[in-house]
Amino acid sequence: MKHDIASSAPDNNVRSRLYSPWLFVVVGGVLALFVAYSFIHRADNEKNLANWTRERAIQNVAVVEPHTDPHPEVFSLPGKISAWYEASIYAQISGYIQIWKTDIGAIVKKGELLAIVDTPELDDQLARANEELNRAQAGLELAKVTAERWAALRQSSAVSKQSADEKSSDAQVKLADLGAAQANLDRLKSQKAFAQIVAPFDGVVTARNIDIGSYVSPSHNAKPLFKVADIHAVRLYVDVPQIYSARMATGMKATFTTPQWGDRKFDAKISTTSNAIGEGTGSLLVELDTPNPDGALFPGSYADVHFELPADPNQLRIPASALLFDEHGARVATVDDKNRVKFKPVVIAKDLGAEIVLASGVAPHDRIIDDPPETLMDGDEVRIQEDSRTGAKE
C-alpha cells in the first residue's frame, strides 16, 4: 500500500502541472463573460431608464376640434318705435289763439284746420298796406295824365323838353311805388295765411300745447303748437352691436313685442342701416319698417326686437377651457400630425361662457388641446388621450 501511494504521487503532480493553464483560461473566460454581461445588462438598464424617462416626459393631452353651431343665432335688442312721418307745427306769426279745432288723438286729413291765430298787429299792417296801395294807384294815375299832357305841350313847343321828360320820369317812379306797395301787401297777406294752422299730412294729433288766448310767436325757443304723426306704418330703430353689423342685410325679417301688448308679436323688416358705427354707441343703427293698420303701435314706444341670424360658417367655437391668456395674448395650443405642440394666436368674437366664438386663428380641423398644462412649450411632443368631448381616441 505504501508503494502504491508513493508511486501515484508523481502522477498527480504531473496532472496538476498539465491542468493549471486551462484552469486559468476557464476562470478568465468566465470572468470576461461576467464582465461583458454586466456591461450589457447595465447598458440595457440605462437604455430602459432613458426610454422610461422620455416616456414619462411626454404629457398626455386631450384634444378637441373647433365646431360651428348649426342652429340659427337668436338674440334680442331694445328698439324704439317712431311714426312714419312726424311734424312739429310751430307758429309763423305772432298773435293769440282764437280757437283750436282738434285735440290729441284726433284723426286729421292733409290741409285740415287745426287752429286759428288772431293777429291784431298784422291786421293793422294789412290795413295800412291797402291804403298805401290805393295811394300809389292814385298817384300813378295822376302822374300818367300829367306826363301825357306835358308830352302834348312839348309837341307845340309850349314847354321845354326837360320838363316833359321830368313828368314822364315821375310817372315811372309812381309805377315803381305801386309795385312796391303791391309787394308789401302780398307779403302781409302771405303772413296772414299762417294764421290758419293746418295739418301737413294725413295722420293723428299726438300733442297740443296751446289753448284759447295763448300767445304764440315764431321765436326760436317756442314750443310746437301741435304735433301730427302719420302712423299708417311705423319705423323701428335698433342699435345693433358691431359684432352683428356685417350680418344686418336689407330685407332681413325680425319680430318684436311691446309692453302694452304683452305676448302679441309684430313682424318687421330691415329697410336700411346707417352704414356707420356710432362713435358714442359702438353700434350700427338699423331701421325696420312695419305696417300699422290698426294703429296699435304708438310712436315713442319701447320694443323688444328679436333677430334670428343664420349660422355663420366662418365663426368656429371652442371650449373656454382651451383658451390661453398670457403675455402673447389670447392663444390656443394645437397638435400637428407629428404630435408636436404649436401655439396659435386667436381673435375672440364672442364669449358665451362655456364656449368661445373665434373670429379667426384656427381652422375647422385643427386639433386643439383642451385645458393645456402650464408647462407646455411650443414644439413639445405630446400623447393624445381620449377626446374630452367625444370619448374617442385620436
CSV table of C-alpha atoms in Angstrom, one decimal:
chain,number,residue,atom,x,y,z
A,1,MET,CA,0.0,0.0,0.0
A,2,LYS,CA,2.8,2.4,0.8
A,3,HIS,CA,4.3,1.6,-2.5
A,4,ASP,CA,1.1,2.3,-4.3
A,5,ILE,CA,0.7,5.6,-2.6
A,6,ALA,CA,4.2,6.6,-3.2
A,7,SER,CA,4.1,5.6,-6.8
A,8,SER,CA,0.9,7.6,-7.6
A,9,ALA,CA,2.2,10.9,-6.1
A,10,PRO,CA,4.4,11.7,-9.2
A,11,ASP,CA,1.3,11.1,-11.4
A,12,ASN,CA,-0.8,13.7,-9.5
A,13,ASN,CA,1.9,16.3,-9.7
A,14,VAL,CA,2.2,15.8,-13.4
A,15,ARG,CA,-1.6,16.0,-13.8
A,16,SER,CA,-1.7,19.3,-11.8
A,17,ARG,CA,1.0,20.8,-13.9
A,18,LEU,CA,-0.9,19.8,-17.0
A,19,TYR,CA,-4.4,21.3,-15.9
A,20,SER,CA,-3.2,24.6,-14.3
A,21,PRO,CA,-3.1,26.7,-17.6
A,22,TRP,CA,-6.5,25.5,-18.6
A,23,LEU,CA,-7.9,26.4,-15.3
A,24,PHE,CA,-6.8,30.0,-15.7
A,25,VAL,CA,-8.2,30.1,-19.1
A,26,VAL,CA,-11.6,28.9,-18.0
A,27,VAL,CA,-11.7,31.2,-15.0
A,28,GLY,CA,-10.6,34.1,-17.1
A,29,GLY,CA,-13.3,33.3,-19.7
A,30,VAL,CA,-15.9,33.1,-17.0
A,31,LEU,CA,-14.8,36.5,-15.6
A,32,ALA,CA,-14.8,38.0,-19.0
A,33,LEU,CA,-18.2,36.7,-19.7
A,34,PHE,CA,-19.4,38.1,-16.4
A,35,VAL,CA,-17.9,41.5,-17.1
A,36,ALA,CA,-19.4,41.6,-20.6
A,37,TYR,CA,-22.8,40.5,-19.2
A,38,SER,CA,-22.5,43.2,-16.6
A,39,PHE,CA,-21.8,45.9,-19.2
A,40,ILE,CA,-24.5,44.7,-21.5
A,41,HIS,CA,-27.0,44.5,-18.6
A,42,ARG,CA,-26.0,48.0,-17.4
A,43,ALA,CA,-26.3,49.5,-20.9
A,44,ASP,CA,-29.7,47.8,-21.3
A,45,ASN,CA,-30.9,49.2,-17.9
A,46,GLU,CA,-29.6,52.7,-18.9
A,47,LYS,CA,-31.5,52.4,-22.2
A,48,ASN,CA,-34.6,51.3,-20.5
A,49,LEU,CA,-34.3,54.1,-17.9
A,50,ALA,CA,-33.8,56.6,-20.7
A,51,ASN,CA,-36.8,55.3,-22.5
A,52,TRP,CA,-38.9,55.3,-19.3
A,53,THR,CA,-37.8,58.9,-18.5
A,54,ARG,CA,-38.6,60.0,-22.1
A,55,GLU,CA,-42.0,58.4,-21.9
A,56,ARG,CA,-42.7,60.0,-18.6
A,57,ALA,CA,-41.7,63.4,-20.0
A,58,ILE,CA,-44.3,63.1,-22.8
A,59,GLN,CA,-47.5,64.7,-21.5
A,60,ASN,CA,-50.9,63.2,-22.1
A,61,VAL,CA,-53.4,65.7,-23.5
A,62,ALA,CA,-57.0,65.7,-24.6
A,63,VAL,CA,-57.8,67.4,-27.9
A,64,VAL,CA,-61.0,68.8,-29.4
A,65,GLU,CA,-61.9,70.2,-32.8
A,66,PRO,CA,-63.5,73.6,-33.3
A,67,HIS,CA,-67.1,73.4,-34.5
A,68,THR,CA,-69.9,75.6,-35.7
A,69,ASP,CA,-73.3,75.9,-34.3
A,70,PRO,CA,-75.8,74.6,-36.9
A,71,HIS,CA,-78.7,76.3,-35.2
A,72,PRO,CA,-79.8,79.9,-36.0
A,73,GLU,CA,-78.5,82.5,-33.6
A,74,VAL,CA,-81.3,84.2,-31.8
A,75,PHE,CA,-80.9,87.4,-29.8
A,76,SER,CA,-83.0,90.3,-28.6
A,77,LEU,CA,-82.2,94.0,-28.6
A,78,PRO,CA,-84.2,97.1,-27.4
A,79,GLY,CA,-85.7,99.3,-30.0
A,80,LYS,CA,-87.8,102.5,-30.3
A,81,ILE,CA,-90.9,103.0,-32.4
A,82,SER,CA,-91.2,106.2,-34.5
A,83,ALA,CA,-94.0,107.4,-36.7
A,84,TRP,CA,-93.7,107.0,-40.4
A,85,TYR,CA,-93.8,110.8,-40.6
A,86,GLU,CA,-94.0,113.2,-37.7
A,87,ALA,CA,-94.2,117.0,-37.8
A,88,SER,CA,-93.9,119.6,-35.1
A,89,ILE,CA,-96.0,122.6,-36.1
A,90,TYR,CA,-94.7,126.0,-34.9
A,91,ALA,CA,-96.2,129.5,-35.1
A,92,GLN,CA,-95.1,131.5,-38.1
A,93,ILE,CA,-96.6,134.8,-36.9
A,94,SER,CA,-97.2,136.5,-33.6
A,95,GLY,CA,-100.7,136.6,-32.1
A,96,TYR,CA,-103.2,134.9,-29.8
A,97,ILE,CA,-105.0,131.6,-30.3
A,98,GLN,CA,-108.5,132.5,-31.3
A,99,ILE,CA,-109.8,128.9,-31.5
A,100,TRP,CA,-108.4,125.4,-31.8
A,101,LYS,CA,-110.3,122.7,-33.7
A,102,THR,CA,-108.6,119.4,-32.9
A,103,ASP,CA,-107.3,117.8,-29.7
A,104,ILE,CA,-104.8,115.0,-29.1
A,105,GLY,CA,-105.8,111.7,-30.7
A,106,ALA,CA,-107.8,113.4,-33.5
A,107,ILE,CA,-107.5,111.8,-36.9
A,108,VAL,CA,-106.9,114.6,-39.4
A,109,LYS,CA,-106.5,115.0,-43.2
A,110,LYS,CA,-103.9,117.0,-45.1
A,111,GLY,CA,-104.9,120.7,-45.0
A,112,GLU,CA,-107.5,120.3,-42.3
A,113,LEU,CA,-107.8,123.3,-40.0
A,114,LEU,CA,-106.2,122.8,-36.5
A,115,ALA,CA,-106.4,126.3,-35.0
A,116,ILE,CA,-106.7,130.0,-35.9
A,117,VAL,CA,-104.4,132.7,-34.6
A,118,ASP,CA,-105.8,136.2,-34.0
A,119,THR,CA,-103.3,138.7,-35.3
A,120,PRO,CA,-104.3,142.3,-34.5
A,121,GLU,CA,-101.0,143.9,-35.3
A,122,LEU,CA,-100.7,142.1,-38.6
A,123,ASP,CA,-104.3,143.2,-39.4
A,124,ASP,CA,-103.3,146.8,-38.8
A,125,GLN,CA,-100.3,146.4,-41.1
A,126,LEU,CA,-102.6,144.9,-43.8
A,127,ALA,CA,-105.0,147.9,-43.5
A,128,ARG,CA,-102.1,150.4,-43.9
A,129,ALA,CA,-100.7,148.4,-46.8
A,130,ASN,CA,-104.1,148.6,-48.5
A,131,GLU,CA,-104.1,152.4,-48.0
A,132,GLU,CA,-100.6,152.7,-49.4
A,133,LEU,CA,-101.5,150.6,-52.4
A,134,ASN,CA,-104.6,152.8,-53.1
A,135,ARG,CA,-102.5,156.0,-52.7
A,136,ALA,CA,-99.9,154.6,-55.0
A,137,GLN,CA,-102.5,153.7,-57.6
A,138,ALA,CA,-104.0,157.3,-57.4
A,139,GLY,CA,-100.5,158.9,-57.6
A,140,LEU,CA,-99.7,156.7,-60.7
A,141,GLU,CA,-102.9,157.8,-62.5
A,142,LEU,CA,-102.2,161.5,-61.9
A,143,ALA,CA,-98.6,161.1,-63.0
A,144,LYS,CA,-99.7,159.3,-66.2
A,145,VAL,CA,-102.2,162.1,-67.1
A,146,THR,CA,-99.6,164.8,-66.3
A,147,ALA,CA,-96.9,163.1,-68.4
A,148,GLU,CA,-99.3,162.8,-71.3
A,149,ARG,CA,-100.3,166.5,-71.2
A,150,TRP,CA,-96.7,167.7,-71.0
A,151,ALA,CA,-95.8,165.4,-73.9
A,152,ALA,CA,-98.6,167.1,-76.0
A,153,LEU,CA,-97.4,170.6,-75.0
A,154,ARG,CA,-93.9,169.6,-75.9
A,155,GLN,CA,-95.1,169.0,-79.5
A,156,SER,CA,-96.3,172.6,-79.6
A,157,SER,CA,-93.1,173.9,-78.0
A,158,ALA,CA,-95.1,175.3,-75.1
A,159,VAL,CA,-92.8,173.6,-72.6
A,160,SER,CA,-89.2,172.6,-72.6
A,161,LYS,CA,-88.1,169.0,-73.4
A,162,GLN,CA,-86.6,168.7,-70.0
A,163,SER,CA,-89.8,169.5,-68.2
A,164,ALA,CA,-91.7,166.9,-70.3
A,165,ASP,CA,-89.0,164.3,-69.5
A,166,GLU,CA,-89.3,165.1,-65.8
A,167,LYS,CA,-93.1,164.4,-65.9
A,168,SER,CA,-92.5,161.2,-67.8
A,169,SER,CA,-89.9,160.0,-65.2
A,170,ASP,CA,-92.2,160.9,-62.4
A,171,ALA,CA,-94.8,158.6,-63.9
A,172,GLN,CA,-92.2,155.8,-63.9
A,173,VAL,CA,-91.4,156.4,-60.3
A,174,LYS,CA,-95.1,156.3,-59.4
A,175,LEU,CA,-95.4,153.0,-61.2
A,176,ALA,CA,-92.5,151.6,-59.2
A,177,ASP,CA,-94.1,152.8,-56.0
A,178,LEU,CA,-97.3,151.0,-56.9
A,179,GLY,CA,-95.3,147.8,-57.4
A,180,ALA,CA,-93.6,148.1,-54.0
A,181,ALA,CA,-96.9,148.7,-52.3
A,182,GLN,CA,-98.4,145.7,-54.0
A,183,ALA,CA,-95.5,143.5,-53.0
A,184,ASN,CA,-95.8,144.7,-49.4
A,185,LEU,CA,-99.5,143.9,-49.4
A,186,ASP,CA,-98.8,140.4,-50.9
A,187,ARG,CA,-96.2,139.7,-48.2
A,188,LEU,CA,-98.5,140.6,-45.4
A,189,LYS,CA,-101.3,138.5,-46.9
A,190,SER,CA,-98.9,135.5,-47.0
A,191,GLN,CA,-98.1,136.0,-43.4
A,192,LYS,CA,-101.8,136.3,-42.6
A,193,ALA,CA,-102.3,132.9,-44.3
A,194,PHE,CA,-100.2,131.4,-41.4
A,195,ALA,CA,-102.9,132.5,-39.0
A,196,GLN,CA,-104.7,129.3,-40.0
A,197,ILE,CA,-102.8,126.3,-38.6
A,198,VAL,CA,-103.4,123.2,-40.9
A,199,ALA,CA,-102.3,119.6,-40.9
A,200,PRO,CA,-99.3,118.9,-43.2
A,201,PHE,CA,-100.4,115.4,-44.0
A,202,ASP,CA,-102.9,112.7,-43.0
A,203,GLY,CA,-102.3,111.5,-39.5
A,204,VAL,CA,-103.2,111.8,-35.9
A,205,VAL,CA,-102.6,114.7,-33.5
A,206,THR,CA,-100.2,113.5,-30.9
A,207,ALA,CA,-99.6,116.8,-29.0
A,208,ARG,CA,-101.4,120.1,-28.4
A,209,ASN,CA,-99.6,122.8,-26.5
A,210,ILE,CA,-102.0,125.7,-26.8
A,211,ASP,CA,-105.3,126.9,-25.5
A,212,ILE,CA,-107.6,129.8,-26.4
A,213,GLY,CA,-105.9,133.1,-25.6
A,214,SER,CA,-102.4,131.6,-25.6
A,215,TYR,CA,-99.8,134.0,-27.1
A,216,VAL,CA,-97.7,132.4,-29.8
A,217,SER,CA,-94.8,133.8,-31.8
A,218,PRO,CA,-92.1,132.4,-34.1
A,219,SER,CA,-89.3,132.6,-31.5
A,220,HIS,CA,-86.6,130.0,-31.5
A,221,ASN,CA,-87.3,128.6,-28.1
A,222,ALA,CA,-91.1,128.3,-28.6
A,223,LYS,CA,-92.9,125.0,-28.1
A,224,PRO,CA,-94.7,123.5,-31.1
A,225,LEU,CA,-98.4,124.3,-31.3
A,226,PHE,CA,-99.2,120.8,-32.4
A,227,LYS,CA,-97.5,117.5,-33.3
A,228,VAL,CA,-99.0,115.4,-36.1
A,229,ALA,CA,-97.9,111.9,-36.8
A,230,ASP,CA,-98.6,109.6,-39.7
A,231,ILE,CA,-98.9,106.1,-38.2
A,232,HIS,CA,-100.3,104.0,-41.0
A,233,ALA,CA,-96.9,102.4,-40.7
A,234,VAL,CA,-94.1,102.8,-38.2
A,235,ARG,CA,-90.3,102.8,-38.2
A,236,LEU,CA,-88.4,100.8,-35.6
A,237,TYR,CA,-84.8,101.9,-34.7
A,238,VAL,CA,-82.4,99.5,-33.1
A,239,ASP,CA,-78.7,99.9,-32.1
A,240,VAL,CA,-77.1,96.6,-33.2
A,241,PRO,CA,-73.7,95.8,-31.7
A,242,GLN,CA,-70.7,95.9,-34.0
A,243,ILE,CA,-70.2,92.1,-33.9
A,244,TYR,CA,-73.6,91.6,-35.7
A,245,SER,CA,-73.3,94.6,-38.0
A,246,ALA,CA,-72.0,92.7,-41.0
A,247,ARG,CA,-74.9,90.3,-40.9
A,248,MET,CA,-77.6,93.0,-41.0
A,249,ALA,CA,-79.0,92.9,-44.5
A,250,THR,CA,-81.8,94.9,-46.2
A,251,GLY,CA,-84.9,92.7,-46.3
A,252,MET,CA,-84.0,90.6,-43.2
A,253,LYS,CA,-87.0,89.8,-41.1
A,254,ALA,CA,-87.5,90.2,-37.4
A,255,THR,CA,-90.2,90.1,-34.8
A,256,PHE,CA,-90.9,92.4,-31.8
A,257,THR,CA,-93.1,92.8,-28.8
A,258,THR,CA,-94.2,95.8,-26.8
A,259,PRO,CA,-95.0,96.1,-23.1
A,260,GLN,CA,-98.6,97.3,-23.7
A,261,TRP,CA,-99.5,94.3,-25.9
A,262,GLY,CA,-97.8,91.6,-23.9
A,263,ASP,CA,-97.1,88.4,-25.9
A,264,ARG,CA,-98.5,89.8,-29.2
A,265,LYS,CA,-95.8,89.6,-31.8
A,266,PHE,CA,-95.4,92.0,-34.7
A,267,ASP,CA,-93.4,91.4,-37.9
A,268,ALA,CA,-90.9,93.9,-39.2
A,269,LYS,CA,-88.3,94.0,-42.0
A,270,ILE,CA,-85.0,95.8,-42.2
A,271,SER,CA,-85.3,98.7,-44.7
A,272,THR,CA,-81.9,100.3,-44.3
A,273,THR,CA,-78.9,100.8,-42.0
A,274,SER,CA,-76.7,103.8,-41.2
A,275,ASN,CA,-73.7,102.0,-42.7
A,276,ALA,CA,-71.6,103.5,-39.9
A,277,ILE,CA,-70.7,102.6,-36.4
A,278,GLY,CA,-71.7,105.2,-33.9
A,279,GLU,CA,-68.8,106.8,-32.1
A,280,GLY,CA,-70.7,107.0,-28.8
A,281,THR,CA,-72.5,103.7,-29.0
A,282,GLY,CA,-70.1,101.5,-30.9
A,283,SER,CA,-73.2,100.0,-32.7
A,284,LEU,CA,-74.9,100.1,-36.1
A,285,LEU,CA,-78.2,102.0,-36.3
A,286,VAL,CA,-80.8,99.7,-38.1
A,287,GLU,CA,-84.2,100.8,-39.3
A,288,LEU,CA,-87.0,98.3,-39.6
A,289,ASP,CA,-90.4,99.1,-41.1
A,290,THR,CA,-93.8,97.5,-40.3
A,291,PRO,CA,-97.4,98.3,-41.3
A,292,ASN,CA,-99.7,99.6,-38.6
A,293,PRO,CA,-103.2,99.2,-40.0
A,294,ASP,CA,-105.0,99.1,-36.6
A,295,GLY,CA,-102.9,101.8,-35.0
A,296,ALA,CA,-101.8,99.5,-32.2
A,297,LEU,CA,-98.2,100.7,-32.4
A,298,PHE,CA,-97.6,104.1,-30.8
A,299,PRO,CA,-94.7,106.4,-31.7
A,300,GLY,CA,-92.2,106.6,-28.9
A,301,SER,CA,-92.9,103.1,-27.6
A,302,TYR,CA,-90.2,100.7,-26.4
A,303,ALA,CA,-89.9,97.4,-28.3
A,304,ASP,CA,-88.1,94.2,-27.7
A,305,VAL,CA,-86.8,93.2,-31.1
A,306,HIS,CA,-85.9,89.5,-31.8
A,307,PHE,CA,-83.4,88.7,-34.5
A,308,GLU,CA,-82.8,85.2,-35.9
A,309,LEU,CA,-79.5,85.1,-37.8
A,310,PRO,CA,-78.4,82.0,-39.9
A,311,ALA,CA,-75.3,80.2,-38.5
A,312,ASP,CA,-72.1,81.8,-39.6
A,313,PRO,CA,-69.8,79.1,-41.0
A,314,ASN,CA,-66.7,81.3,-40.5
A,315,GLN,CA,-67.2,81.6,-36.8
A,316,LEU,CA,-65.8,78.5,-35.0
A,317,ARG,CA,-66.4,77.6,-31.4
A,318,ILE,CA,-64.1,76.0,-28.9
A,319,PRO,CA,-64.4,75.2,-25.2
A,320,ALA,CA,-63.5,78.1,-22.9
A,321,SER,CA,-61.1,75.8,-21.1
A,322,ALA,CA,-59.0,75.5,-24.3
A,323,LEU,CA,-58.2,79.2,-24.4
A,324,LEU,CA,-54.9,80.6,-23.0
A,325,PHE,CA,-54.1,84.1,-21.9
A,326,ASP,CA,-50.5,85.1,-21.4
A,327,GLU,CA,-48.0,87.8,-22.4
A,328,HIS,CA,-48.7,86.8,-26.1
A,329,GLY,CA,-52.4,87.5,-25.8
A,330,ALA,CA,-55.2,85.0,-26.5
A,331,ARG,CA,-53.8,81.7,-27.9
A,332,VAL,CA,-54.7,78.1,-28.3
A,333,ALA,CA,-52.3,75.1,-28.3
A,334,THR,CA,-52.7,72.8,-31.3
A,335,VAL,CA,-51.2,69.4,-32.1
A,336,ASP,CA,-49.7,68.8,-35.6
A,337,ASP,CA,-49.6,65.5,-37.5
A,338,LYS,CA,-46.3,64.6,-35.6
A,339,ASN,CA,-47.9,65.1,-32.2
A,340,ARG,CA,-45.9,68.3,-31.7
A,341,VAL,CA,-47.4,71.3,-29.9
A,342,LYS,CA,-47.9,74.5,-31.9
A,343,PHE,CA,-49.4,77.7,-30.3
A,344,LYS,CA,-51.7,79.9,-32.4
A,345,PRO,CA,-52.9,83.4,-31.7
A,346,VAL,CA,-56.7,83.8,-32.0
A,347,VAL,CA,-59.2,86.6,-32.2
A,348,ILE,CA,-62.3,86.3,-29.9
A,349,ALA,CA,-65.6,87.2,-31.4
A,350,LYS,CA,-67.9,86.4,-28.5
A,351,ASP,CA,-67.7,84.9,-25.0
A,352,LEU,CA,-70.6,82.6,-24.5
A,353,GLY,CA,-69.4,81.4,-21.1
A,354,ALA,CA,-68.7,77.7,-21.6
A,355,GLU,CA,-67.7,78.3,-25.2
A,356,ILE,CA,-65.7,80.9,-27.0
A,357,VAL,CA,-66.6,82.0,-30.6
A,358,LEU,CA,-63.5,82.8,-32.5
A,359,ALA,CA,-63.3,85.3,-35.4
A,360,SER,CA,-60.0,84.0,-36.7
A,361,GLY,CA,-56.9,82.0,-35.8
A,362,VAL,CA,-57.9,78.3,-36.2
A,363,ALA,CA,-59.0,76.0,-39.0
A,364,PRO,CA,-62.0,73.7,-38.8
A,365,HIS,CA,-59.9,70.5,-38.5
A,366,ASP,CA,-57.2,71.8,-36.1
A,367,ARG,CA,-56.6,69.5,-33.0
A,368,ILE,CA,-56.8,71.9,-30.1
A,369,ILE,CA,-55.6,70.9,-26.6
A,370,ASP,CA,-58.3,71.2,-24.0
A,371,ASP,CA,-57.1,72.5,-20.7
A,372,PRO,CA,-53.5,72.7,-21.7
A,373,PRO,CA,-50.8,72.3,-18.9
A,374,GLU,CA,-49.0,75.5,-17.9
A,375,THR,CA,-45.6,73.7,-18.5
A,376,LEU,CA,-46.5,73.1,-22.2
A,377,MET,CA,-44.0,74.6,-24.6
A,378,ASP,CA,-44.1,75.2,-28.4
A,379,GLY,CA,-42.6,72.1,-30.1
A,380,ASP,CA,-43.2,69.7,-27.2
A,381,GLU,CA,-44.2,66.2,-28.1
A,382,VAL,CA,-47.5,65.1,-26.5
A,383,ARG,CA,-49.5,61.9,-26.4
A,384,ILE,CA,-53.2,62.1,-27.4
A,385,GLN,CA,-55.6,60.6,-24.9
A,386,GLU,CA,-59.3,60.2,-25.1
A,387,ASP,CA,-61.2,63.2,-26.6
A,388,SER,CA,-62.7,65.0,-23.7
A,389,ARG,CA,-65.9,65.8,-25.7
A,390,THR,CA,-66.5,62.5,-27.6
A,391,GLY,CA,-64.6,59.9,-25.6
A,392,ALA,CA,-62.9,58.6,-28.7
A,393,LYS,CA,-59.2,58.2,-29.1
A,394,GLU,CA,-57.4,60.2,-31.7
